[in-house]
Tab-separated table of C-alpha atoms in Angstrom:
chain	number	residue	atom	x	y	z
A	1	MET	CA	-41.382	-8.544	9.875
A	2	ARG	CA	-43.078	-5.689	8.082
A	3	PHE	CA	-41.517	-4.304	4.922
A	4	ALA	CA	-41.647	-0.847	3.427
A	5	ARG	CA	-43.816	-0.511	0.335
A	6	PHE	CA	-42.471	1.009	-2.851
A	7	PRO	CA	-45.198	2.439	-5.092
A	8	ALA	CA	-42.628	3.051	-7.824
A	9	LEU	CA	-42.443	-0.706	-8.281
A	10	LEU	CA	-45.656	-0.369	-10.260
A	11	LEU	CA	-43.779	1.562	-12.965
A	12	LEU	CA	-45.635	4.798	-12.372
A	13	GLY	CA	-44.488	7.999	-14.025
A	14	ALA	CA	-41.826	6.537	-16.308
A	15	SER	CA	-40.739	8.698	-19.197
A	16	PRO	CA	-41.171	7.177	-22.680
A	17	VAL	CA	-38.017	9.022	-23.717
A	18	LEU	CA	-35.979	7.351	-20.960
A	19	ALA	CA	-37.336	3.972	-21.952
A	20	GLN	CA	-35.702	4.447	-25.359
A	21	ARG	CA	-32.334	5.685	-24.044
A	22	THR	CA	-31.324	2.674	-22.037
A	23	THR	CA	-27.666	2.795	-23.095
A	24	ASN	CA	-27.234	6.438	-22.113
A	25	ALA	CA	-25.402	6.470	-18.763
A	26	VAL	CA	-26.435	10.053	-17.981
A	27	ALA	CA	-30.125	9.345	-18.594
A	28	ILE	CA	-29.986	6.186	-16.484
A	29	ARG	CA	-28.241	8.003	-13.643
A	30	SER	CA	-30.803	10.793	-13.711
A	31	ALA	CA	-33.792	8.442	-13.688
A	32	VAL	CA	-32.413	6.201	-10.944
A	33	ARG	CA	-31.419	9.160	-8.789
A	34	GLU	CA	-34.852	10.755	-9.145
A	35	TRP	CA	-36.506	7.536	-7.977
A	36	ARG	CA	-34.002	7.032	-5.168
A	37	VAL	CA	-34.478	10.549	-3.782
A	38	ARG	CA	-38.257	10.051	-3.608
A	39	ASN	CA	-37.997	6.623	-1.992
A	40	GLU	CA	-34.863	6.842	0.168
A	41	PRO	CA	-36.730	6.871	3.520
A	42	ALA	CA	-38.403	3.581	2.583
A	43	VAL	CA	-35.073	2.122	1.418
A	44	LEU	CA	-33.437	3.032	4.745
A	45	ARG	CA	-36.333	1.587	6.733
A	46	GLU	CA	-36.079	-1.699	4.859
A	47	LEU	CA	-32.311	-1.816	5.398
A	48	SER	CA	-32.730	-1.016	9.109
A	49	SER	CA	-35.341	-3.772	9.528
A	50	PHE	CA	-32.947	-6.210	7.864
A	51	LEU	CA	-30.040	-5.102	10.062
A	52	ALA	CA	-32.114	-5.616	13.201
A	53	ILE	CA	-32.049	-9.397	12.684
A	54	PRO	CA	-28.947	-10.948	14.365
A	55	ASN	CA	-26.939	-12.827	11.752
A	56	LEU	CA	-24.232	-15.016	13.259
A	57	ALA	CA	-23.863	-18.135	11.134
A	58	THR	CA	-23.893	-20.266	14.299
A	59	ASP	CA	-27.311	-18.878	15.329
A	60	SER	CA	-29.438	-21.122	13.134
A	61	VAL	CA	-32.771	-19.618	14.170
A	62	SER	CA	-31.749	-16.038	13.369
A	63	ILE	CA	-29.932	-17.078	10.201
A	64	ARG	CA	-33.117	-18.652	8.881
A	65	ARG	CA	-35.030	-15.482	9.762
A	66	ASN	CA	-32.515	-13.599	7.623
A	67	ALA	CA	-32.916	-16.077	4.778
A	68	ASP	CA	-36.713	-15.885	4.922
A	69	THR	CA	-36.536	-12.090	4.956
A	70	LEU	CA	-34.264	-12.097	1.901
A	71	LEU	CA	-36.570	-14.501	0.135
A	72	ALA	CA	-39.514	-12.147	0.716
A	73	MET	CA	-37.470	-9.170	-0.516
A	74	LEU	CA	-36.680	-10.933	-3.788
A	75	VAL	CA	-40.204	-12.194	-4.383
A	76	ARG	CA	-41.687	-8.753	-3.710
A	77	ARG	CA	-39.517	-7.420	-6.547
A	78	GLY	CA	-40.732	-10.023	-8.989
A	79	VAL	CA	-37.655	-12.246	-8.661
A	80	SER	CA	-38.148	-16.011	-8.673
A	81	ALA	CA	-36.472	-17.094	-5.440
A	82	ARG	CA	-35.744	-20.134	-3.308
A	83	LYS	CA	-33.424	-21.304	-0.553
A	84	LEU	CA	-30.508	-23.589	-1.419
A	85	GLU	CA	-29.478	-26.126	1.181
A	86	ALA	CA	-26.487	-28.331	1.896
A	87	PRO	CA	-26.304	-30.779	4.840
A	88	GLY	CA	-25.392	-28.849	7.991
A	89	SER	CA	-25.168	-25.491	6.218
A	90	PRO	CA	-27.071	-22.258	6.700
A	91	PRO	CA	-29.249	-21.748	3.633
A	92	ALA	CA	-28.097	-19.700	0.693
A	93	VAL	CA	-30.770	-17.566	-0.936
A	94	TYR	CA	-31.046	-17.826	-4.714
A	95	GLY	CA	-32.977	-15.557	-7.038
A	96	GLU	CA	-33.442	-15.391	-10.794
A	97	LEU	CA	-34.824	-12.688	-13.062
A	98	ARG	CA	-35.033	-13.626	-16.739
A	99	VAL	CA	-34.967	-10.817	-19.301
A	100	PRO	CA	-36.550	-11.283	-22.758
A	101	GLY	CA	-33.882	-10.966	-25.433
A	102	ALA	CA	-30.923	-10.974	-23.041
A	103	THR	CA	-28.043	-13.157	-24.219
A	104	ARG	CA	-25.837	-12.888	-21.123
A	105	THR	CA	-26.402	-13.949	-17.521
A	106	ILE	CA	-24.612	-12.629	-14.449
A	107	VAL	CA	-24.819	-13.707	-10.822
A	108	MET	CA	-24.723	-11.071	-8.096
A	109	TYR	CA	-23.040	-12.362	-4.921
A	110	ALA	CA	-23.143	-11.088	-1.358
A	111	HIS	CA	-23.335	-12.728	2.063
A	112	TYR	CA	-25.954	-12.009	4.689
A	113	ASP	CA	-24.186	-13.445	7.753
A	114	GLY	CA	-21.939	-11.282	9.918
A	115	GLN	CA	-18.970	-11.361	12.267
A	116	PRO	CA	-19.353	-12.043	16.004
A	117	VAL	CA	-19.808	-9.001	18.233
A	118	ASP	CA	-18.728	-7.802	21.665
A	119	PRO	CA	-21.640	-5.493	22.589
A	120	ALA	CA	-19.585	-3.837	25.332
A	121	ARG	CA	-17.337	-2.301	22.680
A	122	TRP	CA	-20.205	-0.789	20.696
A	123	GLU	CA	-21.450	2.746	21.217
A	124	THR	CA	-24.988	1.511	20.493
A	125	PRO	CA	-26.258	-2.116	20.394
A	126	PRO	CA	-24.965	-3.898	17.274
A	127	TRP	CA	-28.421	-5.073	16.149
A	128	THR	CA	-30.183	-1.812	16.927
A	129	PRO	CA	-29.522	0.167	13.722
A	130	THR	CA	-28.664	3.739	14.664
A	131	LEU	CA	-28.467	6.665	12.254
A	132	ARG	CA	-26.051	9.500	13.012
A	133	ASP	CA	-25.636	12.791	11.158
A	134	ALA	CA	-21.837	12.274	10.977
A	135	PRO	CA	-19.264	9.617	11.947
A	136	LEU	CA	-18.733	8.859	15.637
A	137	GLU	CA	-15.181	10.187	15.309
A	138	ARG	CA	-16.695	13.575	14.461
A	139	ASN	CA	-19.182	13.382	17.327
A	140	GLY	CA	-22.086	12.456	15.061
A	141	ARG	CA	-25.468	12.886	16.758
A	142	VAL	CA	-28.151	10.194	16.772
A	143	ILE	CA	-30.990	11.226	14.451
A	144	PRO	CA	-34.233	9.489	13.416
A	145	LEU	CA	-34.666	7.809	10.063
A	146	PRO	CA	-35.943	10.431	7.631
A	147	GLU	CA	-39.585	10.663	6.651
A	148	ARG	CA	-40.693	11.040	3.055
A	149	GLY	CA	-39.215	14.268	1.733
A	150	GLY	CA	-36.504	14.359	4.397
A	151	THR	CA	-32.848	14.781	3.528
A	152	LEU	CA	-29.572	13.426	4.843
A	153	ASP	CA	-25.973	14.480	4.344
A	154	ASP	CA	-23.876	12.045	2.313
A	155	ASP	CA	-21.605	11.583	5.332
A	156	ALA	CA	-24.413	10.485	7.666
A	157	ARG	CA	-23.740	6.978	8.976
A	158	LEU	CA	-25.937	3.999	9.798
A	159	TYR	CA	-24.370	1.934	12.605
A	160	ALA	CA	-25.095	-1.800	12.960
A	161	ARG	CA	-23.405	-5.157	12.468
A	162	SER	CA	-23.335	-5.964	8.740
A	163	ALA	CA	-24.383	-2.421	7.807
A	164	SER	CA	-21.523	-2.517	5.304
A	165	ASP	CA	-20.526	-6.162	5.229
A	166	ASP	CA	-22.790	-7.202	3.367
A	167	LYS	CA	-26.404	-6.189	3.956
A	168	ALA	CA	-26.102	-2.735	2.375
A	169	PRO	CA	-24.857	-4.119	-0.974
A	170	ILE	CA	-27.811	-6.539	-1.001
A	171	ILE	CA	-30.268	-3.673	-0.506
A	172	ALA	CA	-28.467	-1.615	-3.174
A	173	MET	CA	-28.780	-4.451	-5.713
A	174	LEU	CA	-32.481	-4.942	-5.078
A	175	THR	CA	-33.204	-1.219	-5.002
A	176	ALA	CA	-31.441	-0.794	-8.360
A	177	ILE	CA	-33.915	-3.235	-9.911
A	178	GLU	CA	-36.857	-1.238	-8.563
A	179	ALA	CA	-35.482	2.085	-9.751
A	180	LEU	CA	-34.917	0.776	-13.279
A	181	ARG	CA	-38.327	-0.829	-13.409
A	182	ALA	CA	-39.993	2.376	-12.251
A	183	ALA	CA	-38.269	4.290	-15.076
A	184	ARG	CA	-39.157	1.523	-17.574
A	185	ILE	CA	-35.489	0.982	-18.319
A	186	PRO	CA	-35.053	-2.698	-19.216
A	187	LEU	CA	-32.329	-4.909	-17.812
A	188	SER	CA	-29.665	-5.829	-20.356
A	189	VAL	CA	-28.704	-9.165	-18.761
A	190	ASN	CA	-30.437	-12.047	-17.063
A	191	LEU	CA	-29.872	-11.664	-13.339
A	192	LYS	CA	-29.232	-14.338	-10.752
A	193	PHE	CA	-28.558	-13.750	-7.072
A	194	PHE	CA	-26.570	-15.917	-4.674
A	195	PHE	CA	-26.644	-14.688	-1.083
A	196	GLU	CA	-24.456	-16.855	1.161
A	197	GLY	CA	-25.167	-17.439	4.857
A	198	GLU	CA	-21.821	-18.559	6.293
A	199	GLU	CA	-19.072	-16.526	4.616
A	200	GLU	CA	-17.943	-14.966	7.894
A	201	ALA	CA	-17.843	-18.441	9.441
A	202	GLY	CA	-15.406	-19.734	6.816
A	203	SER	CA	-17.784	-20.962	4.059
A	204	GLU	CA	-17.318	-24.532	5.231
A	205	HIS	CA	-20.190	-25.842	3.108
A	206	LEU	CA	-19.721	-23.576	0.094
A	207	GLU	CA	-17.989	-26.160	-2.096
A	208	THR	CA	-20.778	-28.678	-1.525
A	209	MET	CA	-23.373	-25.967	-2.151
A	210	LEU	CA	-21.794	-24.907	-5.454
A	211	ARG	CA	-21.284	-28.449	-6.719
A	212	THR	CA	-24.822	-29.472	-5.772
A	213	HIS	CA	-26.392	-26.480	-7.506
A	214	ALA	CA	-23.855	-25.931	-10.297
A	215	ASP	CA	-26.460	-26.158	-13.073
A	216	LEU	CA	-28.644	-23.564	-11.381
A	217	LEU	CA	-25.695	-21.192	-10.875
A	218	THR	CA	-24.371	-21.359	-14.434
A	219	ALA	CA	-23.649	-17.856	-15.747
A	220	ASP	CA	-21.394	-15.844	-18.035
A	221	GLY	CA	-19.916	-13.873	-15.142
A	222	TRP	CA	-20.127	-13.213	-11.403
A	223	VAL	CA	-20.161	-9.808	-9.711
A	224	PHE	CA	-19.324	-9.761	-5.994
A	225	GLY	CA	-20.621	-6.940	-3.805
A	226	ASP	CA	-18.267	-7.656	-0.886
A	227	GLY	CA	-15.526	-5.284	0.291
A	228	PRO	CA	-15.053	-1.486	0.370
A	229	VAL	CA	-14.474	1.225	-2.211
A	230	HIS	CA	-11.010	2.708	-2.672
A	231	GLN	CA	-9.479	4.665	0.218
A	232	SER	CA	-9.757	7.804	-1.928
A	233	ARG	CA	-13.567	7.270	-1.718
A	234	ARG	CA	-13.636	6.632	-5.459
A	235	PRO	CA	-15.472	3.477	-6.618
A	236	GLN	CA	-13.296	0.568	-7.603
A	237	VAL	CA	-13.499	-2.644	-9.589
A	238	VAL	CA	-11.375	-5.448	-8.163
A	239	PHE	CA	-10.240	-8.435	-10.198
A	240	GLY	CA	-8.944	-10.795	-7.532
A	241	VAL	CA	-8.473	-11.637	-3.886
A	242	ARG	CA	-5.686	-13.119	-1.871
A	243	GLY	CA	-6.090	-16.573	-0.391
A	244	VAL	CA	-5.579	-17.203	3.303
A	245	MET	CA	-3.981	-19.903	5.420
A	246	GLY	CA	-3.994	-19.797	9.231
A	247	ALA	CA	-1.722	-21.644	11.632
A	248	GLU	CA	-0.696	-21.748	15.278
A	249	LEU	CA	2.870	-22.508	16.343
A	250	THR	CA	3.604	-23.672	19.874
A	251	VAL	CA	7.148	-24.179	21.162
A	252	TYR	CA	8.036	-25.755	24.484
A	253	GLY	CA	10.330	-24.960	27.399
A	254	PRO	CA	10.475	-26.585	30.862
A	255	ALA	CA	7.715	-28.899	32.091
A	256	ARG	CA	6.885	-26.370	34.820
A	257	ALA	CA	7.441	-22.614	35.096
A	258	LEU	CA	10.926	-21.882	36.507
A	259	HIS	CA	12.372	-18.998	38.541
A	260	SER	CA	14.141	-16.775	35.987
A	261	GLY	CA	16.986	-16.036	38.394
A	262	HIS	CA	17.729	-19.608	39.358
A	263	TYR	CA	17.339	-21.064	35.861
A	264	GLY	CA	17.704	-18.155	33.438
A	265	ASN	CA	20.405	-18.550	30.752
A	266	TRP	CA	20.219	-22.315	31.312
A	267	ALA	CA	16.658	-23.515	30.704
A	268	PRO	CA	15.522	-22.457	27.208
A	269	ASN	CA	12.863	-19.764	27.243
A	270	PRO	CA	10.041	-20.641	24.789
A	271	SER	CA	9.120	-16.974	24.267
A	272	MET	CA	12.642	-16.251	23.046
A	273	MET	CA	12.650	-19.428	20.963
A	274	LEU	CA	9.407	-18.314	19.341
A	275	ALA	CA	10.747	-14.823	18.649
A	276	HIS	CA	13.790	-16.241	16.863
A	277	LEU	CA	11.618	-18.683	14.929
A	278	LEU	CA	9.295	-15.924	13.717
A	279	THR	CA	12.153	-13.681	12.605
A	280	SER	CA	13.587	-16.610	10.623
A	281	MET	CA	10.360	-16.685	8.576
A	282	ARG	CA	9.963	-12.985	7.750
A	283	ASP	CA	12.333	-10.024	7.505
A	284	THR	CA	11.787	-6.447	8.689
A	285	GLU	CA	10.432	-5.347	5.287
A	286	GLY	CA	7.733	-8.017	5.291
A	287	ARG	CA	9.441	-10.334	2.803
A	288	ILE	CA	8.821	-14.011	3.593
A	289	THR	CA	12.193	-15.734	3.893
A	290	ILE	CA	11.023	-19.342	3.908
A	291	ASP	CA	12.998	-21.164	1.239
A	292	GLY	CA	10.928	-21.644	-1.940
A	293	PHE	CA	7.905	-19.714	-0.642
A	294	LEU	CA	7.930	-17.195	-3.492
A	295	ASP	CA	8.713	-19.662	-6.284
A	296	ASP	CA	5.061	-20.252	-7.269
A	297	VAL	CA	3.987	-16.596	-7.199
A	298	ARG	CA	2.447	-15.439	-10.484
A	299	ALA	CA	3.889	-12.056	-11.368
A	300	PRO	CA	1.461	-9.262	-12.304
A	301	GLY	CA	1.049	-8.585	-16.008
A	302	VAL	CA	1.378	-5.358	-17.969
A	303	THR	CA	-2.293	-4.368	-17.545
A	304	GLU	CA	-2.169	-5.059	-13.823
A	305	ARG	CA	0.956	-2.966	-13.338
A	306	ALA	CA	-0.573	-0.147	-15.360
A	307	ALA	CA	-3.676	-0.262	-13.144
A	308	ILE	CA	-1.540	0.078	-10.023
A	309	ALA	CA	0.389	2.974	-11.507
A	310	SER	CA	-2.798	4.844	-12.417
A	311	ALA	CA	-4.568	4.379	-9.065
A	312	PRO	CA	-4.931	7.469	-6.850
A	313	PRO	CA	-2.039	7.677	-4.361
A	314	VAL	CA	-3.337	7.144	-0.846
A	315	ASP	CA	-0.301	5.866	1.046
A	316	THR	CA	0.658	9.215	2.555
A	317	LEU	CA	-2.902	9.881	3.658
A	318	LEU	CA	-3.221	6.411	5.174
A	319	ARG	CA	0.064	6.740	7.025
A	320	ARG	CA	-1.153	9.968	8.599
A	321	GLU	CA	-4.577	8.505	9.413
A	322	LEU	CA	-3.046	5.392	10.986
A	323	ALA	CA	-0.141	7.191	12.722
A	324	LEU	CA	2.462	5.069	10.924
A	325	GLY	CA	5.970	6.498	11.160
A	326	ASP	CA	7.177	3.911	8.654
A	327	VAL	CA	5.840	1.146	6.417
A	328	GLU	CA	7.242	-2.131	5.163
A	329	GLY	CA	8.187	-3.098	1.634
A	330	ASP	CA	11.112	-0.723	0.915
A	331	GLY	CA	8.709	2.090	0.075
A	332	ALA	CA	6.565	0.164	-2.441
A	333	PRO	CA	2.941	1.373	-2.560
A	334	LEU	CA	0.208	-0.531	-0.755
A	335	LEU	CA	-1.407	-1.810	-3.973
A	336	GLU	CA	1.885	-3.303	-5.109
A	337	ARG	CA	2.444	-4.981	-1.763
A	338	ILE	CA	-1.001	-6.605	-1.928
A	339	LEU	CA	0.129	-8.513	-5.036
A	340	ALA	CA	2.728	-10.290	-2.907
A	341	PRO	CA	2.109	-12.970	-0.274
A	342	ALA	CA	2.180	-11.899	3.359
A	343	LEU	CA	2.878	-13.415	6.756
A	344	ASN	CA	1.017	-11.750	9.617
A	345	VAL	CA	1.486	-12.499	13.300
A	346	ARG	CA	-2.054	-12.079	14.561
A	347	GLY	CA	-1.274	-12.880	18.194
A	348	VAL	CA	1.437	-14.076	20.588
A	349	ASP	CA	0.994	-15.726	23.987
A	350	GLY	CA	4.020	-16.431	26.132
A	351	GLY	CA	2.779	-15.440	29.557
A	352	PRO	CA	1.076	-12.538	31.345
A	353	VAL	CA	2.335	-8.947	31.149
A	354	GLY	CA	1.818	-5.724	33.078
A	355	SER	CA	0.748	-6.145	36.692
A	356	ARG	CA	0.316	-9.905	36.157
A	357	ALA	CA	3.868	-10.468	34.899
A	358	ALA	CA	6.064	-12.826	36.923
A	359	ASN	CA	9.819	-13.453	36.896
A	360	VAL	CA	9.563	-16.928	35.434
A	361	ILE	CA	10.568	-18.915	32.385
A	362	PRO	CA	7.230	-20.043	30.884
A	363	THR	CA	6.473	-23.608	29.877
A	364	GLN	CA	5.409	-22.774	26.320
A	365	ALA	CA	4.736	-19.938	23.882
A	366	THR	CA	2.289	-19.764	20.985
A	367	ALA	CA	2.029	-17.555	17.917
A	368	SER	CA	-1.085	-17.372	15.787
A	369	LEU	CA	-0.291	-16.660	12.129
A	370	ASP	CA	-2.107	-15.976	8.911
A	371	PHE	CA	-0.521	-16.298	5.492
A	372	ARG	CA	-2.094	-14.302	2.649
A	373	LEU	CA	-1.608	-16.185	-0.598
A	374	VAL	CA	-1.526	-15.000	-4.198
A	375	PRO	CA	-1.860	-16.940	-7.480
A	376	ASN	CA	-0.453	-19.617	-7.996
A	377	GLN	CA	0.214	-20.585	-4.375
A	378	THR	CA	-1.782	-23.392	-2.764
A	379	PRO	CA	-2.412	-24.197	0.916
A	380	ALA	CA	-0.916	-27.674	0.497
A	381	ARG	CA	2.343	-26.271	-0.851
A	382	VAL	CA	2.469	-23.630	1.892
A	383	ARG	CA	2.117	-26.306	4.572
A	384	GLU	CA	4.920	-28.310	2.968
A	385	LEU	CA	7.305	-25.325	2.763
A	386	VAL	CA	6.620	-24.035	6.273
A	387	GLU	CA	7.129	-27.421	7.887
A	388	ALA	CA	10.363	-27.938	5.937
A	389	HIS	CA	11.561	-24.523	7.159
A	390	LEU	CA	10.813	-25.381	10.783
A	391	ARG	CA	12.894	-28.537	10.437
A	392	THR	CA	15.826	-26.573	9.005
A	393	GLN	CA	15.639	-24.431	12.150
A	394	GLY	CA	16.246	-27.550	14.230
A	395	TYR	CA	12.669	-28.270	15.266
A	396	HIS	CA	10.868	-31.580	15.456
A	397	VAL	CA	7.402	-30.901	14.023
A	398	VAL	CA	4.308	-32.453	15.601
A	399	HIS	CA	0.608	-31.812	15.078
A	400	GLU	CA	-0.660	-33.039	18.446
A	401	GLU	CA	0.361	-32.158	21.995
A	402	PRO	CA	3.841	-33.722	22.412
A	403	THR	CA	4.392	-36.315	25.109
A	404	ARG	CA	7.097	-35.993	27.755
A	405	ASP	CA	9.168	-38.618	25.936
A	406	VAL	CA	8.959	-36.683	22.656
A	407	ARG	CA	10.132	-33.504	24.397
A	408	LEU	CA	13.043	-35.374	25.980
A	409	GLN	CA	14.087	-36.971	22.680
A	410	HIS	CA	14.287	-33.694	20.700
A	411	PRO	CA	16.114	-30.472	21.601
A	412	ARG	CA	13.353	-28.356	20.065
A	413	VAL	CA	9.726	-29.310	19.485
A	414	VAL	CA	7.065	-27.244	17.695
A	415	ARG	CA	3.407	-28.114	17.501
A	416	LEU	CA	1.839	-26.881	14.265
A	417	GLN	CA	-1.953	-26.623	13.960
A	418	TRP	CA	-3.159	-25.711	10.474
A	419	GLU	CA	-6.451	-24.181	9.444
A	420	GLN	CA	-8.017	-25.318	6.184
A	421	GLY	CA	-7.239	-22.242	4.058
A	422	TYR	CA	-7.783	-21.578	0.380
A	423	PRO	CA	-5.829	-20.098	-2.575
A	424	GLY	CA	-6.057	-16.657	-4.117
A	425	ILE	CA	-7.437	-15.817	-7.533
A	426	ARG	CA	-6.931	-13.053	-10.101
A	427	THR	CA	-9.232	-12.612	-13.117
A	428	ASP	CA	-7.627	-11.486	-16.367
A	429	MET	CA	-8.206	-7.726	-16.584
A	430	ASP	CA	-8.139	-7.951	-20.390
A	431	ALA	CA	-10.916	-10.575	-20.605
A	432	PRO	CA	-14.121	-9.459	-22.392
A	433	PHE	CA	-16.174	-9.589	-19.182
A	434	SER	CA	-13.561	-7.554	-17.314
A	435	ARG	CA	-13.415	-4.916	-20.029
A	436	ALA	CA	-17.211	-4.678	-20.221
A	437	VAL	CA	-17.541	-4.139	-16.465
A	438	MET	CA	-14.858	-1.449	-16.594
A	439	ARG	CA	-16.545	0.329	-19.516
A	440	VAL	CA	-19.880	0.457	-17.712
A	441	THR	CA	-18.446	1.578	-14.373
A	442	ARG	CA	-16.319	4.252	-16.039
A	443	ALA	CA	-19.354	5.652	-17.824
A	444	ALA	CA	-21.431	5.402	-14.644
A	445	THR	CA	-18.870	7.279	-12.523
A	446	SER	CA	-17.627	9.889	-15.021
A	447	ASN	CA	-14.388	7.916	-15.357
A	448	GLN	CA	-13.660	8.081	-11.617
A	449	VAL	CA	-13.462	4.314	-11.081
A	450	VAL	CA	-10.220	2.735	-9.856
A	451	ALA	CA	-9.150	-0.635	-11.308
A	452	ILE	CA	-7.483	-2.866	-8.711
A	453	PRO	CA	-5.835	-6.159	-9.725
A	454	MET	CA	-6.260	-7.728	-6.288
A	455	LEU	CA	-7.962	-7.047	-2.965
A	456	GLY	CA	-5.821	-7.365	0.135
A	457	GLY	CA	-8.481	-9.354	1.967
A	458	SER	CA	-9.567	-12.904	1.261
A	459	LEU	CA	-12.690	-14.566	-0.092
A	460	PRO	CA	-13.085	-18.195	-1.224
A	461	MET	CA	-13.646	-16.999	-4.793
A	462	TYR	CA	-11.434	-19.754	-6.178
A	463	LEU	CA	-14.299	-22.202	-5.622
A	464	PHE	CA	-16.575	-20.235	-7.937
A	465	ALA	CA	-13.917	-20.189	-10.664
A	466	GLU	CA	-12.967	-23.831	-10.177
A	467	ILE	CA	-16.487	-25.269	-10.048
A	468	LEU	CA	-18.551	-22.854	-12.165
A	469	ARG	CA	-15.894	-21.844	-14.725
A	470	ALA	CA	-16.992	-18.212	-15.002
A	471	PRO	CA	-15.003	-14.958	-14.704
A	472	LEU	CA	-15.317	-13.096	-11.392
A	473	VAL	CA	-15.009	-9.415	-10.500
A	474	ILE	CA	-15.757	-7.441	-7.349
A	475	VAL	CA	-17.725	-4.203	-7.569
A	476	PRO	CA	-17.902	-2.986	-3.957
A	477	ILE	CA	-19.887	0.049	-2.837
A	478	VAL	CA	-19.385	0.595	0.920
A	479	ASN	CA	-17.070	3.116	2.582
A	480	HIS	CA	-13.484	2.120	3.309
A	481	ASP	CA	-13.705	3.446	6.898
A	482	ASN	CA	-16.645	1.243	7.836
A	483	ASN	CA	-15.077	-0.604	10.821
A	484	GLN	CA	-15.624	-3.881	8.985
A	485	HIS	CA	-15.499	-6.857	11.396
A	486	ALA	CA	-15.002	-4.462	14.348
A	487	ALA	CA	-17.152	-2.563	16.819
A	488	ASN	CA	-19.304	0.276	15.466
A	489	GLU	CA	-19.489	-1.070	11.924
A	490	ASN	CA	-21.165	1.551	9.793
A	491	LEU	CA	-22.428	2.484	6.355
A	492	ARG	CA	-21.899	5.942	4.862
A	493	ILE	CA	-25.229	7.009	3.343
A	494	GLY	CA	-23.501	8.564	0.312
A	495	ASN	CA	-21.993	5.163	-0.486
A	496	LEU	CA	-25.398	3.505	-0.444
A	497	ARG	CA	-26.693	6.163	-2.846
A	498	ASP	CA	-23.760	5.728	-5.193
A	499	GLY	CA	-24.053	1.946	-4.981
A	500	ILE	CA	-27.679	1.926	-6.048
A	501	GLU	CA	-26.833	4.021	-9.101
A	502	LEU	CA	-23.760	1.949	-9.983
A	503	TYR	CA	-25.576	-1.409	-9.815
A	504	ALA	CA	-28.418	0.036	-11.855
A	505	GLN	CA	-25.943	1.008	-14.577
A	506	LEU	CA	-24.473	-2.506	-14.586
A	507	PHE	CA	-27.899	-4.104	-14.879
A	508	ALA	CA	-29.016	-1.740	-17.650
A	509	ARG	CA	-25.846	-1.474	-19.744
A	510	LEU	CA	-23.592	-4.480	-19.180
A	511	GLY	CA	-25.253	-6.689	-21.810
A	512	GLY	CA	-24.791	-4.076	-24.511
A	513	ASP	CA	-21.161	-3.313	-23.591
A	514	TRP	CA	-20.084	-6.959	-23.306
């Protein structure tokens, strides 16, 4: 693959005055923006070349092409880089940039693998990066990548798998280094990079990877580039993520499908059994009603509640955008609800519908669930509580397909298949690292940043805290309406621009503000 060349990497044209004003957020912003404007076509070409490489974690050949490309990107910027391996795992890409005189070290995290795709649902092929002058929803037209001196509207969009999640943050991090170097603005911290290659596939080997390379990954703090900015389009700093625990419940009816007229109201219908079972676990306001489920939940502290109260209100806007006539939670705002655990029914299968529906009592019905966990809940405890609840509902719990004898011996049988899952985590917002990150981002964004105690989504961040013993925060840059994990994933160009400037401020000022 051919990469764009950045002449500014040679530190040409840097102002001696700027070199002396490295703690001045306005001066840093001005210098970085000036460099970015001159070099944006090259930045977009490099990002597009990166996006053109398929990146499913199960595609080992393409994943290694991604890793090799990342390695070359780091080395070209003067970063010492290597691939980290664990048996059976896609490689992680590690980089290190030591800074003379720096007393703090941070690790920048992102993942380079992406979600599976259904090309038929995409407007343009998912690994053919396509630039549009506006979002698809506003009939954005396909336009070429700009040449040197060309301009783009902030709301132009680049469409491709992983355009937002997470290849754009990676490019923003690396571009920030170049822009600072070109302006002769020194980094204030030692930088390490950890780019994971199987996050979207469940990070099965992450624990082994972190334990194997714990000495290499030692740092004073971690900054994650995953996730979107606030729905108000303002940047945000996030101090935690919910954990996740998936499960499938299958309940059983007759051994063969029965005529609903001949046997209805006599043979139990598994779809109805499943409906009653689900409503016993969760009420209409989203509160989980499993006995003891909320006992371990760590309540938000004073600083966290203050952060929620000061965040821009977006619920009304989101309800309109999503055509929601009502929401759950007795009117509590979205950010407050995210601090509570959740039970989501992600799919139900009890037989065909529409033109394929038949007047029968089905043999079984299955619900696929995901539990979102908050500190201090654990997957093991969740499994214990859910299985106890199923037994109180009169069910015999099995984990394998029940035999005929088992079904005859018990009035109700449920098969429960658990996914591995992991717990949530929330970094103390009053910790020195947390406060330093907030100070820098506030100065970098003219005090427009939103502090969020916890992201609604899930990342296995607990492993980093448990194994590496360092504080973790998320500083995302991509647009909230990016179709993450879905068809037509996209990156808003204005978010890439802002992200480059924000990461540059962190690199240049965090050490002094810590």
